Short mmCIF file of C-alpha atoms in Angstrom, two decimals:
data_model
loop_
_atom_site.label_atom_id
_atom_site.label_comp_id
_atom_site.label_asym_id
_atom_site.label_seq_id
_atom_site.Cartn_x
_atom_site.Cartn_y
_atom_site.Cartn_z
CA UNK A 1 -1.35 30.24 -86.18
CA UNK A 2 -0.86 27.14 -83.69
CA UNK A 3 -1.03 27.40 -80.39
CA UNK A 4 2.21 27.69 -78.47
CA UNK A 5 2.57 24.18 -76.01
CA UNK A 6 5.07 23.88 -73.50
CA UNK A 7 5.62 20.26 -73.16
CA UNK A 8 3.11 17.40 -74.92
CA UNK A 9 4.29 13.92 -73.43
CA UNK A 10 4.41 10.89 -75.43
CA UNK A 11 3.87 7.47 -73.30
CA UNK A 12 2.97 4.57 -76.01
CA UNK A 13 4.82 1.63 -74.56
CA UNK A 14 4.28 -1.97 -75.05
CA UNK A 15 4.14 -2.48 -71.37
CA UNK A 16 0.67 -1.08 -70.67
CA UNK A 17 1.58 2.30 -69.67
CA UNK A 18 -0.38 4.24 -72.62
CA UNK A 19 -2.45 4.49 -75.68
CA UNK A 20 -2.46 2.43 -78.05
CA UNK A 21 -0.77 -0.02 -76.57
CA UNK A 22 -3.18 -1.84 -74.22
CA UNK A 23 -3.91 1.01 -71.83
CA UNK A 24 -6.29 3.23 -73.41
CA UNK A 25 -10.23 2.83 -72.82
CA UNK A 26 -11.67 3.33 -76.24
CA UNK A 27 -10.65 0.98 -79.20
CA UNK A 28 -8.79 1.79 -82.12
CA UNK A 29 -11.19 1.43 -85.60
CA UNK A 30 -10.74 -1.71 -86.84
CA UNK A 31 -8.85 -0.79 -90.00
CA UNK A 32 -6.65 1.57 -87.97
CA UNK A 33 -3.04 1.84 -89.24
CA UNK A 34 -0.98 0.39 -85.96
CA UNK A 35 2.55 -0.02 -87.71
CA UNK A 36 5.11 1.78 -86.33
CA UNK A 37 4.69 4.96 -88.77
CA UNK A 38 1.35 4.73 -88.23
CA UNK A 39 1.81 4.85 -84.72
CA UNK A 40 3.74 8.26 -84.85
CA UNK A 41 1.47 9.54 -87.11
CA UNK A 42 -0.82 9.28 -84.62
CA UNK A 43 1.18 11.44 -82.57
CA UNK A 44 1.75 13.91 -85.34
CA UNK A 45 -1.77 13.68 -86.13
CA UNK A 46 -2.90 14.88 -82.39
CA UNK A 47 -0.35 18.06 -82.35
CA UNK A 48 -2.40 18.60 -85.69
CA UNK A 49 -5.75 18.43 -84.22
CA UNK A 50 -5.18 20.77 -81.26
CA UNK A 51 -3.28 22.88 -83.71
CA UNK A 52 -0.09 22.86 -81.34
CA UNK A 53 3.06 24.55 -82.05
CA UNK A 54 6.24 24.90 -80.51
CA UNK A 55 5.95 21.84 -78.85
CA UNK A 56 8.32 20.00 -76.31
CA UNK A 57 8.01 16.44 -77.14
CA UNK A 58 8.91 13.92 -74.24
CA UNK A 59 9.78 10.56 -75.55
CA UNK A 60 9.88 7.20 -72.87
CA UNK A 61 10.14 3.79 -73.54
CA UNK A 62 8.24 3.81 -77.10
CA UNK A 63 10.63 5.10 -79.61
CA UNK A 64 8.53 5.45 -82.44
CA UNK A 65 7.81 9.46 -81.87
CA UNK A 66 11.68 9.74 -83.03
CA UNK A 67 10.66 9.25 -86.40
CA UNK A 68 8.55 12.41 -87.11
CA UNK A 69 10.96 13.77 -88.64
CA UNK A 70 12.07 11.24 -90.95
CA UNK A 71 8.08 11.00 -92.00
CA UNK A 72 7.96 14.82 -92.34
CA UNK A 73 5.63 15.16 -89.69
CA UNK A 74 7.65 16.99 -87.27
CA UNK A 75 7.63 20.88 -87.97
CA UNK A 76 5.25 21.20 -84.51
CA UNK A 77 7.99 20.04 -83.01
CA UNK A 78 10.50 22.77 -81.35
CA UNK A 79 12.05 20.55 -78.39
CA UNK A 80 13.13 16.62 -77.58
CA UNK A 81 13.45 15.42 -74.51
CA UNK A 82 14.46 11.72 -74.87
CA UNK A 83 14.82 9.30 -72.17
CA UNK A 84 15.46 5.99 -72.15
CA UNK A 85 13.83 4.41 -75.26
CA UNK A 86 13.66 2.26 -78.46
CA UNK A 87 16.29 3.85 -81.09
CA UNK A 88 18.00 2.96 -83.90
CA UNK A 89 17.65 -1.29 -84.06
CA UNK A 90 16.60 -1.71 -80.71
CA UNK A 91 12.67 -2.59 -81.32
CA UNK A 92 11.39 -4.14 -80.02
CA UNK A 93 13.77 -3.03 -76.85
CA UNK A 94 15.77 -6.16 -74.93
CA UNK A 95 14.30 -9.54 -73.05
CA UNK A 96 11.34 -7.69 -71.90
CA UNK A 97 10.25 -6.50 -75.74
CA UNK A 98 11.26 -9.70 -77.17
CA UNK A 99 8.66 -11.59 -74.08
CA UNK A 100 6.10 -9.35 -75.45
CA UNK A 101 6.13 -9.66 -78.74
CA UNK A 102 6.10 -13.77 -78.28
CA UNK A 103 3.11 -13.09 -75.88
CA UNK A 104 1.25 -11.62 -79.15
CA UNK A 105 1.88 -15.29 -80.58
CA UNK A 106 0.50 -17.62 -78.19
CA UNK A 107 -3.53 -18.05 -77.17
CA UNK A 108 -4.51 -15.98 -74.26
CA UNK A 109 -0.54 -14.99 -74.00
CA UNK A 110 -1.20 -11.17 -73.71
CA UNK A 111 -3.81 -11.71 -71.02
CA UNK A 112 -1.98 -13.94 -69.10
CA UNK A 113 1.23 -10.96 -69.26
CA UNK A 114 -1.20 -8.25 -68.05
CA UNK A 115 -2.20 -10.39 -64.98
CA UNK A 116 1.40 -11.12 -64.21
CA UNK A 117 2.31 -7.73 -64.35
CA UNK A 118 -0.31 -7.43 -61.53
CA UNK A 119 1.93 -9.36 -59.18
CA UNK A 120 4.71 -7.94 -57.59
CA UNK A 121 6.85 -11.15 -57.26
CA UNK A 122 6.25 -11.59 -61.17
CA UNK A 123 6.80 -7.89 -62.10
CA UNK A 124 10.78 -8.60 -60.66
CA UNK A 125 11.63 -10.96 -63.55
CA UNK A 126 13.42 -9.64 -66.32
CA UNK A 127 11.44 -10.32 -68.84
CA UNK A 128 8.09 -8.66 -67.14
CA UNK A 129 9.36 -5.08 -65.24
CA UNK A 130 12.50 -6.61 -63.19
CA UNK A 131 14.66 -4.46 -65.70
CA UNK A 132 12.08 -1.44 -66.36
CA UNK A 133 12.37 -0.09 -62.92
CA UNK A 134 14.85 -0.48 -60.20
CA UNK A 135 12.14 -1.23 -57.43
CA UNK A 136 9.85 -3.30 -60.03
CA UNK A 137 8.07 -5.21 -56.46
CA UNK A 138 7.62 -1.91 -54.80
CA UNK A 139 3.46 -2.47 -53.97
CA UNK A 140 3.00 1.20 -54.38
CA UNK A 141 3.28 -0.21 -57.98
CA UNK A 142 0.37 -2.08 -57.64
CA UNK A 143 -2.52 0.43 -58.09
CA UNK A 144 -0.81 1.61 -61.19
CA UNK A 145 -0.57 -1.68 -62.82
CA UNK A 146 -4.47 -2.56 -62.16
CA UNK A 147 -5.25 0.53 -63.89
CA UNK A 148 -2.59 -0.23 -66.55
CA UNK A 149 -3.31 -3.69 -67.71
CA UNK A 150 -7.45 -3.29 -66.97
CA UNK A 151 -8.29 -2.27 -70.25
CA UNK A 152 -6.43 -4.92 -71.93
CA UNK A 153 -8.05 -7.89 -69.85
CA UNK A 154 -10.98 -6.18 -70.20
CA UNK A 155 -11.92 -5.89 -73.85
CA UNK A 156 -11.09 -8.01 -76.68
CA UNK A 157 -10.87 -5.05 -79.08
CA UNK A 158 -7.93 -3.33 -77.03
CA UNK A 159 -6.07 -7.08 -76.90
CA UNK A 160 -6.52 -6.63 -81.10
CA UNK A 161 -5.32 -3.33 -81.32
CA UNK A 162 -1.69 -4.42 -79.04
CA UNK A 163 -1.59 -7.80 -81.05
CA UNK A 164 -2.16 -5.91 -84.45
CA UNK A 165 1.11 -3.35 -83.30
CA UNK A 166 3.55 -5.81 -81.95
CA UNK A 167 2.95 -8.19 -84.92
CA UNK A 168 3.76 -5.54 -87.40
CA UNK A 169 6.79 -6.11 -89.52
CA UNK A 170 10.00 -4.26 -88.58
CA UNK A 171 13.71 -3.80 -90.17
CA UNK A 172 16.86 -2.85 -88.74
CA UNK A 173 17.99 -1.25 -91.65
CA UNK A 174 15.24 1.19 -92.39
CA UNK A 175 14.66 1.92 -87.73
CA UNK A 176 18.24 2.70 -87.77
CA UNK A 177 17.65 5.32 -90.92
CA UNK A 178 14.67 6.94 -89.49
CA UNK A 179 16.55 7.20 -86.02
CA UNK A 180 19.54 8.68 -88.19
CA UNK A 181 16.92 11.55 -89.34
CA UNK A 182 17.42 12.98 -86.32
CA UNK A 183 20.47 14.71 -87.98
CA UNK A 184 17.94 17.33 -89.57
CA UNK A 185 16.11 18.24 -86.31
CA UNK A 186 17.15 21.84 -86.00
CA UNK A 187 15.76 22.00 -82.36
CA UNK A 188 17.15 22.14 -79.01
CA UNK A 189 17.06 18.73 -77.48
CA UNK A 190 17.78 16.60 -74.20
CA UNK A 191 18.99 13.08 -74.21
CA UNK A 192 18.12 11.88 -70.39
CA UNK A 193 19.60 8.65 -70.50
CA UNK A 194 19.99 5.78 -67.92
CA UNK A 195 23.40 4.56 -68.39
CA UNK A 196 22.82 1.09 -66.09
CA UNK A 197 19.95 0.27 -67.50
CA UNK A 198 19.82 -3.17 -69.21
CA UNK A 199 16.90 -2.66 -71.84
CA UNK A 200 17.74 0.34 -74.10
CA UNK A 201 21.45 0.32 -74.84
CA UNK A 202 23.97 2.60 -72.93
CA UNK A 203 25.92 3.76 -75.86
CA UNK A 204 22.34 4.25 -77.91
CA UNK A 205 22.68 8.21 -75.43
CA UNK A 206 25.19 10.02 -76.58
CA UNK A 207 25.02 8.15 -79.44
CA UNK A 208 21.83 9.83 -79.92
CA UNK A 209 22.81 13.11 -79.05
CA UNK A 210 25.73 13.01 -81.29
CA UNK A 211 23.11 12.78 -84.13
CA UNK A 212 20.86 15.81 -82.82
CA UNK A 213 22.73 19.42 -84.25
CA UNK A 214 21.48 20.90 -80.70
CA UNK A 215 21.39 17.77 -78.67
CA UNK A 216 22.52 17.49 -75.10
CA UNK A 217 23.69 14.51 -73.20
CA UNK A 218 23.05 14.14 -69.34
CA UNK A 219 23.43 10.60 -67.79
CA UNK A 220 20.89 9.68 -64.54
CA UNK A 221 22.92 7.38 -62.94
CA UNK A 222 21.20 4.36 -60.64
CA UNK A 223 17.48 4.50 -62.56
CA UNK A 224 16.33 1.58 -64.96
CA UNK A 225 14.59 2.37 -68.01
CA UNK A 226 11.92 4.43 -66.22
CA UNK A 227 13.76 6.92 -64.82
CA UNK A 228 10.98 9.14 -64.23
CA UNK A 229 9.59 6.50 -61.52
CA UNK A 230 13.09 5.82 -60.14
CA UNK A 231 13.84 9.22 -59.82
CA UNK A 232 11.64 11.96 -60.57
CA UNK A 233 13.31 14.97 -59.16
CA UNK A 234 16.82 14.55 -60.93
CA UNK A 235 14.80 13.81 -64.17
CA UNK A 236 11.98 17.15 -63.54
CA UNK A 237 15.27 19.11 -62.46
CA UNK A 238 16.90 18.23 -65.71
CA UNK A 239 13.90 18.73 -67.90
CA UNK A 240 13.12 22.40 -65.92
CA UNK A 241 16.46 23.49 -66.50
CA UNK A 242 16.30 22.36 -70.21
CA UNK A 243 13.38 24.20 -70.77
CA UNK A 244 14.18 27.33 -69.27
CA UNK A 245 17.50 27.33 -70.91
CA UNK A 246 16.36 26.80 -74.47
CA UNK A 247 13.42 29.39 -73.56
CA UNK A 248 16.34 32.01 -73.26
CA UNK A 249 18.11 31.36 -76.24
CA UNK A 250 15.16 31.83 -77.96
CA UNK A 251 14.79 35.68 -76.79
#
């Protein structure tokens, strides 16, 4: 029997804000499968590991975890909270993913975003964090984006392991089917949207809780993609009461 796991968050993001993408410490094996599948195997593969069941999954920014169930790796997998994140065709998500994955393409272009990122006049364009966050100069911001992109400028290996991701090959057709899977998640789940945010499509909210058979709409109104920095206590309040709702359905 697994053990029982309340929430397991899942932060991969091709904005340096967790691993594999740029921020983790220890370098992926060179033959490492970094597609997108790959990538949520990953995931998968770590509820396996620590033999975790019932399991809240959190998804932000990085949209690939929504395919577990279209891979058939997703019976861990009781609860989904989704915020604002890549769905359906939206990968690479907006300006911002689309400056990324050019980045990839040019000499020394990932090194040169990851020191940008470090300064809080850059971090306001769009194409950087001006649309991630609604206070994207805020120097409080600053810390966290040393200790983001430091890995990345760092080692060579962790610059191969982002480049080796964002060059992977994707098609609309086949995201938009694996987001569509959704339709035979039999869990409860949360769609915490931001409905004026400009990278991850409005609509792509209730469109996705339309898909989920227990899925659950709430907008947060005035946060950017990363709602849970522009405003943690409507998004924890939302989550808590998710979670202790669906806890007493279960009884």
């Amino acid at each position: 029997m697994g053990r029982r796991h309340p929430v397991a968050a899942e932060g991969l993001s091709l904005y340096p804000s967790g691993v594999p993408l740029g921020s983790h410490r220890i370098p992926m094996r060179e033959s490492a499968d970094l597609t997108l599948d790959g990538m949520a195997g990953l995931v998968a593969d770590l509820l396996d590991v620590l033999d975790l069941d019932d399991v809240t999954l959190v998804h932000s920014d990085w949209g690939g975890g929504l395919f577990l169930t279209a891979l058939g790796r997703g019976p861990r997998v009781a609860r989904l909270v989704i915020l604002p994140c890549e769905a359906f065709e939206n990968f690479p998500p907006g300006l911002p993913g689309k400056m990324a994955t050019l980045a990839v393409r040019i000499p020394g272009g990932v090194s040169l975003a990851a020191r940008q990122l470090r300064i809080a006049r850059l971090r306001r364009l769009p194409m950087l964090w001006g649309w991630m966050v609604t206070r994207p100069g805020d120097p409080r911001l600053d810390r966290r984006m040393r200790a983001w992109t430091e890995p990345v400028l760092a080692d060579a290996r962790i610059r191969r392991d982002l480049v080796k991701y964002a060059k992977s090959v994707l098609d609309d057709a086949d995201l938009i089917r694996k987001t569509e899977a959704l339709r035979g998640f039999e869990g409860d789940a949360l769609v915490l949207w931001s409905p004026d945010n400009r990278v991850m499509p409005p609509e792509h909210g209730p469109r996705l809780a339309g898909l989920l058979p227990h899925g659950r709409y709430v907008g947060i109104r005035g946060a950017a993609v990363l709602s849970m920095l522009d405003d943690p206590e409507a998004v924890a309040r939302e989550i808590g009461g998710f979670l202790t709702g669906s806890a007493a359905r279960r009884k």
